[in-house]
C-alpha cells in the first residue's frame, strides 16, 4: 500500500457526512479526502493529518471551529478514550440520519443502487439496551486492565467499571465480577488476554462466557462470589462450549417464545428493536398461508415458527445445532409445519429450493456465492434480506440484480451510539424474459 511519510500537517476542513465506521468525511479541492473521527456533518474543523495515502488521509480533530447544532457533550465519561462507541457526540436524531446516509452510500457506491435516504427506525432506548457485552481483559506486570479497546489504539484497553450501553443486570454483574476475580484476575483462566462476554436474560439472570486464555481458572470460587451470575461457560477455539459451571443454559423469553441460551448462542442484543425489526420482516413476507418458505440463518427459528403458525410451510436452516434442536422441539410440540436443518446455508440452499419466499439473515460477511447462484437459478417470488453490514448487502444485491428488483428498504438502529446499522431489503423476482 503506497502512502507518503507522516507529515503531521494541519488543515482546516469541512465535514460533509458520516461514513461507515463513524468517521466524518471531508473533501479537499487539492488533496485526498480526509476521515476525521468524532466530527459532525457541516462542521469546520482544524485537523492534524496523522496518516496520508494517495486518495485518502486520516486526521485528528484539534479544534472544532464551527460546531454542528447536532453536536452534544457525550454522556459517557469514557467516550474521549474508548473505541467502543463512535457517535455519542451526536444527538440521537442526527445519529439516525447518519446511519441512513451510511446505508445509502454503500448501496450506491458498491452496488450501483440508488435508494435515496431510507428511513432508519430508532431504538426506544439510547442507553441500557445491550443484553450482551464483550469485554477485553489484559494482564500486565502491574495488574489487570479490563474494558474495551482504546480509541485509535487497538492494542490498549480502557479500564472501565460500567458501560452505559449495557442493560443494568450486565453492569451489576460486571462490577461484582471485577471485585471477585482476585489479584491479577487469578480466578479466571491464565493468559495475557481474555474475552469476557456477559449475557443477561429478560429476567436478569447473567451468564459469563470466557474466550481465549489457558486452563480453567477457579470457577467454583468465582461463581458463588458474584451476585447475579448464574453460569460460566468456557469457549473452545472452535467456538463450541468446552465446559460450563453452574447452569448449563439460561431460560430466556423472546416475544411469545421460550428459549434456553448458552454462551455461544446468537440472539440480537437489543430486544426492543429486534422485535420491531422482526415484525417488519413478517409484514414483508405476508401473505404466507399455503406458501413454502426458506428461513436461512434462522437461529432458534422464532420467525419460522411464527410464520408456520400462520399457514406457511417453512424450512429453517442454521449451523447452530443447539438452536436447531430447540426449534425442532418447539415445532413438534406446537404442531407447526416447520422443518429445521442443522447445516450450512451455503451447502443446502440449492437442495431446499424451490420456494415461494426466502428470508436471509446472514452474518456480517453476507451470503456465500453458492447461495446467490442457487437463488438466481431457482428464484423465489420474494426475498427479504436482513443485513448487519451495508457493504456486504450492496455486494449481494448487485449479484442478485439480474433476477430481482428492489421493492423496499428500511434501516433499524440496533446499536445506538455506534456506527452499526441493520437494514431490511425486500426483493421481488422479475420475469425471466425482461
Tab-separated table of C-alpha atoms in Angstrom:
chain	number	residue	atom	x	y	z
A	1	UNK	CA	0.000	0.000	0.000
A	2	UNK	CA	1.519	3.287	-1.106
A	3	UNK	CA	1.498	6.220	1.272
A	4	UNK	CA	3.518	9.315	1.957
A	5	UNK	CA	5.648	9.945	5.005
A	6	UNK	CA	3.805	11.058	8.105
A	7	UNK	CA	3.928	14.844	7.995
A	8	UNK	CA	1.500	15.782	10.806
A	9	UNK	CA	0.415	18.771	8.719
A	10	UNK	CA	-2.531	20.890	9.834
A	11	UNK	CA	-5.576	21.627	7.658
A	12	UNK	CA	-8.951	23.276	8.046
A	13	UNK	CA	-11.662	21.090	6.554
A	14	UNK	CA	-15.445	20.963	6.399
A	15	UNK	CA	-17.159	17.706	7.234
A	16	UNK	CA	-19.527	16.513	4.529
A	17	UNK	CA	-21.110	13.413	6.084
A	18	UNK	CA	-20.617	10.433	8.373
A	19	UNK	CA	-19.291	7.293	6.698
A	20	UNK	CA	-19.265	3.599	7.607
A	21	UNK	CA	-17.230	3.212	10.770
A	22	UNK	CA	-18.453	6.546	12.155
A	23	UNK	CA	-15.777	8.963	10.926
A	24	UNK	CA	-16.650	12.289	9.365
A	25	UNK	CA	-15.605	12.686	5.723
A	26	UNK	CA	-14.141	15.953	4.440
A	27	UNK	CA	-13.303	16.672	0.805
A	28	UNK	CA	-10.390	18.870	-0.245
A	29	UNK	CA	-10.080	20.577	-3.608
A	30	UNK	CA	-6.343	19.958	-3.747
A	31	UNK	CA	-5.813	16.742	-1.831
A	32	UNK	CA	-7.214	13.416	-0.714
A	33	UNK	CA	-10.461	13.052	1.233
A	34	UNK	CA	-9.893	13.171	4.978
A	35	UNK	CA	-11.535	10.894	7.548
A	36	UNK	CA	-11.898	12.570	10.949
A	37	UNK	CA	-13.322	10.705	13.975
A	38	UNK	CA	-15.774	12.379	16.386
A	39	UNK	CA	-16.964	15.063	13.966
A	40	UNK	CA	-20.397	16.010	12.605
A	41	UNK	CA	-21.733	16.966	9.169
A	42	UNK	CA	-21.370	20.664	8.417
A	43	UNK	CA	-18.590	21.337	10.934
A	44	UNK	CA	-15.425	23.269	10.120
A	45	UNK	CA	-12.583	21.526	11.881
A	46	UNK	CA	-8.883	22.111	12.296
A	47	UNK	CA	-7.269	18.709	11.875
A	48	UNK	CA	-3.836	17.199	12.157
A	49	UNK	CA	-3.108	14.681	9.398
A	50	UNK	CA	-1.811	11.537	11.103
A	51	UNK	CA	-1.936	9.136	8.138
A	52	UNK	CA	-1.791	10.033	4.454
A	53	UNK	CA	-2.306	7.968	1.319
A	54	UNK	CA	-2.733	8.837	-2.343
A	55	UNK	CA	-6.539	9.052	-2.265
A	56	UNK	CA	-7.350	9.443	1.418
A	57	UNK	CA	-5.956	10.618	4.711
A	58	UNK	CA	-6.838	10.256	8.361
A	59	UNK	CA	-6.979	13.281	10.599
A	60	UNK	CA	-7.266	14.039	14.298
A	61	UNK	CA	-9.559	16.897	15.271
A	62	UNK	CA	-7.587	19.599	17.032
A	63	UNK	CA	-10.333	22.188	17.276
A	64	UNK	CA	-13.978	22.411	16.218
A	65	UNK	CA	-14.033	25.851	14.598
A	66	UNK	CA	-17.737	25.825	13.698
A	67	UNK	CA	-19.618	23.139	15.628
A	68	UNK	CA	-22.760	21.500	14.324
A	69	UNK	CA	-26.051	22.215	16.054
A	70	UNK	CA	-26.346	18.424	16.386
A	71	UNK	CA	-23.180	18.132	18.472
A	72	UNK	CA	-23.627	17.311	22.158
A	73	UNK	CA	-21.492	16.510	25.174
A	74	UNK	CA	-21.066	12.731	25.161
A	75	UNK	CA	-22.940	11.218	28.132
A	76	UNK	CA	-20.280	8.558	28.757
A	77	UNK	CA	-17.220	9.646	30.780
A	78	UNK	CA	-15.029	7.185	28.838
A	79	UNK	CA	-16.021	8.439	25.372
A	80	UNK	CA	-12.892	10.520	24.717
A	81	UNK	CA	-10.612	7.478	25.093
A	82	UNK	CA	-12.819	4.413	24.452
A	83	UNK	CA	-13.211	2.911	20.994
A	84	UNK	CA	-16.478	1.117	21.753
A	85	UNK	CA	-18.798	3.930	20.591
A	86	UNK	CA	-18.373	6.266	17.629
A	87	UNK	CA	-21.411	8.571	17.597
A	88	UNK	CA	-22.123	9.637	21.181
A	89	UNK	CA	-21.132	13.198	20.285
A	90	UNK	CA	-24.209	13.430	18.040
A	91	UNK	CA	-27.805	13.899	19.158
A	92	UNK	CA	-29.894	10.801	18.536
A	93	UNK	CA	-31.828	12.115	15.532
A	94	UNK	CA	-28.522	13.059	13.906
A	95	UNK	CA	-27.274	9.510	14.526
A	96	UNK	CA	-30.293	8.111	12.659
A	97	UNK	CA	-29.667	10.480	9.727
A	98	UNK	CA	-26.016	9.430	9.665
A	99	UNK	CA	-26.991	5.767	9.516
A	100	UNK	CA	-29.424	6.444	6.675
A	101	UNK	CA	-26.516	8.057	4.810
A	102	UNK	CA	-24.258	5.062	5.534
A	103	UNK	CA	-26.813	2.663	4.024
A	104	UNK	CA	-27.477	4.904	1.022
A	105	UNK	CA	-23.786	5.461	0.299
A	106	UNK	CA	-22.897	1.768	0.461
A	107	UNK	CA	-25.691	0.699	-1.873
A	108	UNK	CA	-24.945	3.464	-4.380
A	109	UNK	CA	-21.148	3.205	-4.312
A	110	UNK	CA	-20.763	-0.579	-4.088
A	111	UNK	CA	-23.992	-1.837	-5.614
A	112	UNK	CA	-24.966	0.878	-8.082
A	113	UNK	CA	-28.388	1.094	-6.374
A	114	UNK	CA	-29.998	4.462	-5.629
A	115	UNK	CA	-32.233	4.201	-2.557
A	116	UNK	CA	-32.377	7.889	-1.638
A	117	UNK	CA	-32.435	8.391	2.130
A	118	UNK	CA	-34.002	5.266	3.638
A	119	UNK	CA	-35.896	5.518	6.908
A	120	UNK	CA	-33.990	4.237	9.942
A	121	UNK	CA	-36.245	3.153	12.801
A	122	UNK	CA	-34.842	4.347	16.104
A	123	UNK	CA	-34.365	2.406	19.315
A	124	UNK	CA	-36.738	3.121	22.228
A	125	UNK	CA	-33.618	3.192	24.418
A	126	UNK	CA	-30.464	5.131	23.547
A	127	UNK	CA	-28.665	3.540	26.508
A	128	UNK	CA	-29.126	0.498	28.798
A	129	UNK	CA	-30.162	-1.629	25.818
A	130	UNK	CA	-27.412	-4.220	25.294
A	131	UNK	CA	-28.219	-7.647	26.723
A	132	UNK	CA	-24.805	-8.979	25.673
A	133	UNK	CA	-21.455	-7.202	26.030
A	134	UNK	CA	-17.931	-8.496	25.369
A	135	UNK	CA	-15.116	-7.029	27.444
A	136	UNK	CA	-11.382	-7.495	26.925
A	137	UNK	CA	-9.125	-8.306	29.882
A	138	UNK	CA	-5.372	-7.781	29.599
A	139	UNK	CA	-2.882	-8.777	32.255
A	140	UNK	CA	0.121	-6.527	32.714
A	141	UNK	CA	3.059	-6.556	35.098
A	142	UNK	CA	1.352	-4.029	37.345
A	143	UNK	CA	-2.121	-5.591	37.312
A	144	UNK	CA	-5.173	-6.017	35.098
A	145	UNK	CA	-6.933	-3.736	32.608
A	146	UNK	CA	-10.460	-4.780	31.640
A	147	UNK	CA	-12.892	-2.964	29.390
A	148	UNK	CA	-12.865	-2.035	25.695
A	149	UNK	CA	-10.120	-1.356	23.176
A	150	UNK	CA	-8.919	2.238	23.241
A	151	UNK	CA	-9.831	4.753	20.555
A	152	UNK	CA	-7.291	4.576	17.703
A	153	UNK	CA	-5.075	2.310	19.874
A	154	UNK	CA	-6.378	-1.202	19.414
A	155	UNK	CA	-3.563	-2.732	21.477
A	156	UNK	CA	-4.556	-0.721	24.560
A	157	UNK	CA	-7.543	-1.379	26.816
A	158	UNK	CA	-9.592	1.277	28.581
A	159	UNK	CA	-10.293	0.046	32.098
A	160	UNK	CA	-13.944	0.672	32.911
A	161	UNK	CA	-16.357	-0.252	35.666
A	162	UNK	CA	-19.570	0.077	33.662
A	163	UNK	CA	-20.775	0.594	30.099
A	164	UNK	CA	-23.788	2.892	29.629
A	165	UNK	CA	-24.978	0.821	26.661
A	166	UNK	CA	-25.345	-2.358	28.727
A	167	UNK	CA	-28.507	-3.493	30.447
A	168	UNK	CA	-28.391	-2.797	34.213
A	169	UNK	CA	-28.063	-6.520	35.033
A	170	UNK	CA	-24.920	-6.738	32.886
A	171	UNK	CA	-23.344	-3.748	34.622
A	172	UNK	CA	-24.177	-5.080	38.072
A	173	UNK	CA	-22.514	-8.408	37.339
A	174	UNK	CA	-19.532	-6.751	35.634
A	175	UNK	CA	-18.872	-4.651	38.742
A	176	UNK	CA	-19.231	-7.687	41.024
A	177	UNK	CA	-17.029	-9.809	38.758
A	178	UNK	CA	-14.229	-7.242	38.845
A	179	UNK	CA	-14.376	-7.253	42.632
A	180	UNK	CA	-14.364	-11.053	42.871
A	181	UNK	CA	-11.808	-12.241	40.327
A	182	UNK	CA	-8.869	-11.656	42.687
A	183	UNK	CA	-5.364	-10.195	42.218
A	184	UNK	CA	-4.412	-10.304	38.526
A	185	UNK	CA	-7.789	-11.983	37.926
A	186	UNK	CA	-6.390	-15.276	39.230
A	187	UNK	CA	-9.848	-16.866	39.446
A	188	UNK	CA	-10.146	-16.570	35.654
A	189	UNK	CA	-8.159	-18.687	33.171
A	190	UNK	CA	-4.492	-17.776	32.749
A	191	UNK	CA	-3.158	-15.895	29.732
A	192	UNK	CA	-2.228	-12.393	28.682
A	193	UNK	CA	-5.627	-11.626	27.136
A	194	UNK	CA	-9.161	-12.925	27.717
A	195	UNK	CA	-12.522	-12.151	26.137
A	196	UNK	CA	-15.299	-11.972	28.718
A	197	UNK	CA	-18.871	-11.889	27.423
A	198	UNK	CA	-21.750	-11.180	29.799
A	199	UNK	CA	-25.258	-12.064	28.599
A	200	UNK	CA	-28.420	-11.123	30.508
A	201	UNK	CA	-31.797	-12.790	30.143
A	202	UNK	CA	-35.081	-10.895	30.245
A	203	UNK	CA	-35.437	-11.958	33.907
A	204	UNK	CA	-32.000	-10.518	34.757
A	205	UNK	CA	-30.010	-13.762	35.040
A	206	UNK	CA	-26.488	-13.351	33.679
A	207	UNK	CA	-24.040	-15.828	32.184
A	208	UNK	CA	-20.312	-15.330	31.628
A	209	UNK	CA	-18.614	-16.750	28.555
A	210	UNK	CA	-14.807	-16.922	28.678
A	211	UNK	CA	-12.834	-16.967	25.456
A	212	UNK	CA	-9.075	-17.296	24.925
A	213	UNK	CA	-6.712	-17.845	27.840
A	214	UNK	CA	-5.354	-21.098	29.212
A	215	UNK	CA	-6.741	-23.566	31.711
A	216	UNK	CA	-9.954	-23.322	33.705
A	217	UNK	CA	-9.235	-20.783	36.419
A	218	UNK	CA	-11.322	-21.206	39.580
A	219	UNK	CA	-14.982	-21.125	38.523
A	220	UNK	CA	-16.028	-22.842	41.755
A	221	UNK	CA	-14.564	-19.907	43.695
A	222	UNK	CA	-15.780	-17.245	41.284
A	223	UNK	CA	-19.451	-18.118	40.760
A	224	UNK	CA	-20.569	-18.022	44.447
A	225	UNK	CA	-18.888	-14.646	44.928
A	226	UNK	CA	-20.538	-12.804	42.031
A	227	UNK	CA	-24.109	-11.893	42.864
A	228	UNK	CA	-26.391	-12.280	39.856
A	229	UNK	CA	-24.051	-14.604	37.945
A	230	UNK	CA	-25.801	-17.895	37.151
A	231	UNK	CA	-23.433	-19.662	34.760
A	232	UNK	CA	-19.869	-19.672	33.477
A	233	UNK	CA	-19.186	-21.140	30.042
A	234	UNK	CA	-15.766	-21.746	28.506
A	235	UNK	CA	-15.379	-21.446	24.737
A	236	UNK	CA	-13.034	-23.720	22.829
A	237	UNK	CA	-11.057	-22.265	19.920
A	238	UNK	CA	-13.670	-23.750	17.583
A	239	UNK	CA	-16.358	-21.629	19.208
A	240	UNK	CA	-18.109	-24.585	20.854
A	241	UNK	CA	-18.734	-24.803	24.603
A	242	UNK	CA	-15.787	-26.599	26.202
A	243	UNK	CA	-17.212	-26.769	29.728
A	244	UNK	CA	-19.672	-24.983	31.972
A	245	UNK	CA	-20.035	-24.303	35.668
A	246	UNK	CA	-23.402	-23.536	37.246
A	247	UNK	CA	-26.397	-23.630	34.908
A	248	UNK	CA	-25.850	-25.394	31.544
A	249	UNK	CA	-28.308	-22.988	29.885
A	250	UNK	CA	-30.340	-19.967	30.974
A	251	UNK	CA	-34.067	-19.637	30.228
A	252	UNK	CA	-34.979	-16.518	28.273
A	253	UNK	CA	-38.098	-15.091	26.681
A	254	UNK	CA	-38.241	-13.578	23.197
A	255	UNK	CA	-41.683	-12.350	22.217
A	256	UNK	CA	-44.002	-15.315	22.667
A	257	UNK	CA	-41.185	-17.837	22.674
A	258	UNK	CA	-39.228	-19.506	25.464
A	259	UNK	CA	-35.595	-20.250	24.590
A	260	UNK	CA	-32.610	-21.581	26.504
A	261	UNK	CA	-29.362	-19.758	25.796
A	262	UNK	CA	-25.766	-20.804	26.331
A	263	UNK	CA	-22.522	-18.932	25.888
A	264	UNK	CA	-22.247	-19.285	22.114
A	265	UNK	CA	-25.927	-18.703	21.288
A	266	UNK	CA	-26.648	-15.835	18.892
A	267	UNK	CA	-29.529	-13.525	19.728
A	268	UNK	CA	-29.807	-9.839	18.906
A	269	UNK	CA	-28.534	-7.620	21.733
A	270	UNK	CA	-31.338	-5.022	21.545
A	271	UNK	CA	-34.566	-6.817	22.416
A	272	UNK	CA	-36.954	-3.980	21.622
A	273	UNK	CA	-35.527	-3.182	18.200
A	274	UNK	CA	-35.253	-6.893	17.369
A	275	UNK	CA	-38.997	-7.283	17.965
A	276	UNK	CA	-39.783	-4.266	15.770
A	277	UNK	CA	-37.470	-5.484	13.013
A	278	UNK	CA	-38.930	-8.982	13.049
A	279	UNK	CA	-42.497	-7.656	12.888
A	280	UNK	CA	-41.491	-5.685	9.781
A	281	UNK	CA	-39.890	-8.771	8.221
A	282	UNK	CA	-43.065	-10.793	8.777
A	283	UNK	CA	-45.083	-7.952	7.231
A	284	UNK	CA	-42.852	-8.012	4.140
A	285	UNK	CA	-43.271	-11.790	3.787
A	286	UNK	CA	-47.074	-11.793	4.063
A	287	UNK	CA	-49.347	-13.310	2.935
A	288	UNK	CA	-47.781	-16.655	3.835
A	289	UNK	CA	-50.700	-19.073	4.086
A	290	UNK	CA	-50.113	-22.072	1.825
A	291	UNK	CA	-46.676	-20.862	0.693
A	292	UNK	CA	-43.351	-22.639	1.003
A	293	UNK	CA	-40.687	-20.585	2.717
A	294	UNK	CA	-36.981	-20.960	3.500
A	295	UNK	CA	-35.735	-19.167	6.613
A	296	UNK	CA	-31.969	-19.093	6.084
A	297	UNK	CA	-29.638	-18.456	9.049
A	298	UNK	CA	-32.712	-18.942	11.244
A	299	UNK	CA	-31.125	-19.365	14.702
A	300	UNK	CA	-33.803	-20.562	17.126
A	301	UNK	CA	-36.346	-20.465	14.316
A	302	UNK	CA	-38.596	-17.970	16.102
A	303	UNK	CA	-39.615	-16.314	12.832
A	304	UNK	CA	-40.047	-19.707	11.200
A	305	UNK	CA	-42.442	-20.840	13.909
A	306	UNK	CA	-44.484	-17.633	13.799
A	307	UNK	CA	-44.975	-17.939	10.042
A	308	UNK	CA	-45.660	-21.668	10.222
A	309	UNK	CA	-48.431	-20.981	12.738
A	310	UNK	CA	-49.882	-18.589	10.155
A	311	UNK	CA	-50.044	-21.268	7.465
A	312	UNK	CA	-46.607	-21.280	5.789
A	313	UNK	CA	-44.652	-24.463	5.181
A	314	UNK	CA	-41.232	-23.475	6.485
A	315	UNK	CA	-37.724	-24.881	6.257
A	316	UNK	CA	-35.279	-23.272	8.708
A	317	UNK	CA	-31.520	-23.624	8.177
A	318	UNK	CA	-28.706	-22.816	10.604
A	319	UNK	CA	-25.355	-24.232	11.711
A	320	UNK	CA	-26.169	-23.814	15.435
A	321	UNK	CA	-27.168	-27.368	16.313
A	322	UNK	CA	-28.451	-26.449	19.783
A	323	UNK	CA	-30.706	-23.730	18.365
A	324	UNK	CA	-31.963	-26.063	15.628
A	325	UNK	CA	-32.719	-28.775	18.196
A	326	UNK	CA	-34.699	-26.235	20.246
A	327	UNK	CA	-36.622	-25.098	17.159
A	328	UNK	CA	-37.387	-28.688	16.142
A	329	UNK	CA	-38.725	-29.428	19.623
A	330	UNK	CA	-40.900	-26.302	19.606
A	331	UNK	CA	-42.308	-27.197	16.178
A	332	UNK	CA	-43.168	-30.710	17.316
A	333	UNK	CA	-44.864	-29.500	20.496
A	334	UNK	CA	-46.974	-26.900	18.661
A	335	UNK	CA	-47.723	-28.918	15.519
A	336	UNK	CA	-46.234	-26.185	13.339
A	337	UNK	CA	-45.479	-27.078	9.726
A	338	UNK	CA	-41.788	-26.325	10.096
A	339	UNK	CA	-38.719	-28.435	9.458
A	340	UNK	CA	-35.278	-27.423	10.681
A	341	UNK	CA	-31.955	-28.359	9.097
A	342	UNK	CA	-28.662	-28.197	11.062
A	343	UNK	CA	-26.378	-27.300	8.180
A	344	UNK	CA	-24.600	-24.505	6.364
A	345	UNK	CA	-26.964	-22.436	4.222
A	346	UNK	CA	-24.296	-22.425	1.523
A	347	UNK	CA	-24.296	-26.215	1.457
A	348	UNK	CA	-28.040	-26.892	1.320
A	349	UNK	CA	-29.838	-23.881	-0.178
A	350	UNK	CA	-29.862	-25.350	-3.699
A	351	UNK	CA	-31.335	-28.596	-2.355
A	352	UNK	CA	-34.123	-26.849	-0.427
A	353	UNK	CA	-35.308	-24.682	-3.316
A	354	UNK	CA	-37.771	-24.068	-4.923
A	355	UNK	CA	-39.659	-21.832	-2.532
A	356	UNK	CA	-42.172	-19.007	-2.751
A	357	UNK	CA	-40.463	-16.919	-0.078
A	358	UNK	CA	-36.909	-16.742	1.268
A	359	UNK	CA	-35.701	-14.879	4.349
A	360	UNK	CA	-31.941	-14.289	4.541
A	361	UNK	CA	-30.345	-13.209	7.823
A	362	UNK	CA	-26.629	-13.866	7.259
A	363	UNK	CA	-23.687	-12.883	9.467
A	364	UNK	CA	-21.667	-9.758	8.693
A	365	UNK	CA	-19.855	-11.430	5.776
A	366	UNK	CA	-23.129	-11.698	3.843
A	367	UNK	CA	-24.305	-14.691	1.848
A	368	UNK	CA	-21.936	-17.025	0.039
A	369	UNK	CA	-21.636	-17.283	-3.729
A	370	UNK	CA	-23.350	-20.687	-3.645
A	371	UNK	CA	-26.437	-19.087	-2.092
A	372	UNK	CA	-26.519	-16.335	-4.729
A	373	UNK	CA	-26.176	-18.866	-7.525
A	374	UNK	CA	-28.954	-21.047	-6.108
A	375	UNK	CA	-31.322	-18.067	-5.839
A	376	UNK	CA	-30.546	-16.967	-9.403
A	377	UNK	CA	-31.030	-20.474	-10.767
A	378	UNK	CA	-34.327	-21.106	-8.961
A	379	UNK	CA	-35.606	-17.689	-7.891
A	380	UNK	CA	-38.385	-17.365	-5.306
A	381	UNK	CA	-41.113	-14.771	-5.781
A	382	UNK	CA	-39.771	-12.679	-2.904
A	383	UNK	CA	-36.612	-12.413	-0.788
A	384	UNK	CA	-36.409	-10.487	2.453
A	385	UNK	CA	-32.759	-9.872	3.320
A	386	UNK	CA	-31.820	-8.774	6.861
A	387	UNK	CA	-28.322	-7.283	6.835
A	388	UNK	CA	-25.953	-6.092	9.567
A	389	UNK	CA	-23.383	-4.740	7.096
A	390	UNK	CA	-24.421	-2.319	4.304
A	391	UNK	CA	-21.229	-3.086	2.332
A	392	UNK	CA	-21.831	-6.832	2.009
A	393	UNK	CA	-25.530	-6.131	1.468
A	394	UNK	CA	-24.635	-3.915	-1.504
A	395	UNK	CA	-22.386	-6.626	-2.932
A	396	UNK	CA	-25.081	-9.284	-2.617
A	397	UNK	CA	-27.861	-7.099	-4.050
A	398	UNK	CA	-25.695	-6.317	-7.058
A	399	UNK	CA	-25.073	-10.050	-7.563
A	400	UNK	CA	-28.826	-10.762	-7.415
A	401	UNK	CA	-29.906	-7.843	-9.601
A	402	UNK	CA	-30.318	-9.845	-12.800
A	403	UNK	CA	-33.342	-11.705	-11.377
A	404	UNK	CA	-34.591	-9.453	-8.564
A	405	UNK	CA	-35.588	-5.823	-8.157
A	406	UNK	CA	-35.671	-3.731	-5.015
A	407	UNK	CA	-39.177	-3.354	-3.611
A	408	UNK	CA	-38.409	-1.646	-0.292
A	409	UNK	CA	-35.660	-0.864	2.208
A	410	UNK	CA	-35.737	0.180	5.847
A	411	UNK	CA	-32.993	0.606	8.441
A	412	UNK	CA	-33.183	-0.331	12.125
A	413	UNK	CA	-30.934	1.115	14.804
A	414	UNK	CA	-29.985	-1.998	16.746
A	415	UNK	CA	-26.866	-0.313	18.175
A	416	UNK	CA	-27.376	3.339	19.242
A	417	UNK	CA	-24.180	5.357	19.833
A	418	UNK	CA	-22.232	3.108	17.447
A	419	UNK	CA	-21.875	3.309	13.661
A	420	UNK	CA	-23.512	-0.107	13.129
A	421	UNK	CA	-26.927	-0.307	11.461
A	422	UNK	CA	-29.258	-3.107	10.379
A	423	UNK	CA	-31.124	-2.924	7.079
A	424	UNK	CA	-34.050	-4.944	5.765
A	425	UNK	CA	-34.389	-5.139	1.982
A	426	UNK	CA	-37.299	-6.677	0.109
A	427	UNK	CA	-36.544	-8.071	-3.355
A	428	UNK	CA	-39.155	-9.193	-5.885
A	429	UNK	CA	-38.453	-11.585	-8.743
A	430	UNK	CA	-38.508	-10.043	-12.206
A	431	UNK	CA	-39.749	-12.031	-15.223
A	432	UNK	CA	-37.042	-14.119	-16.831
A	433	UNK	CA	-37.710	-12.519	-20.246
A	434	UNK	CA	-37.328	-8.963	-19.000
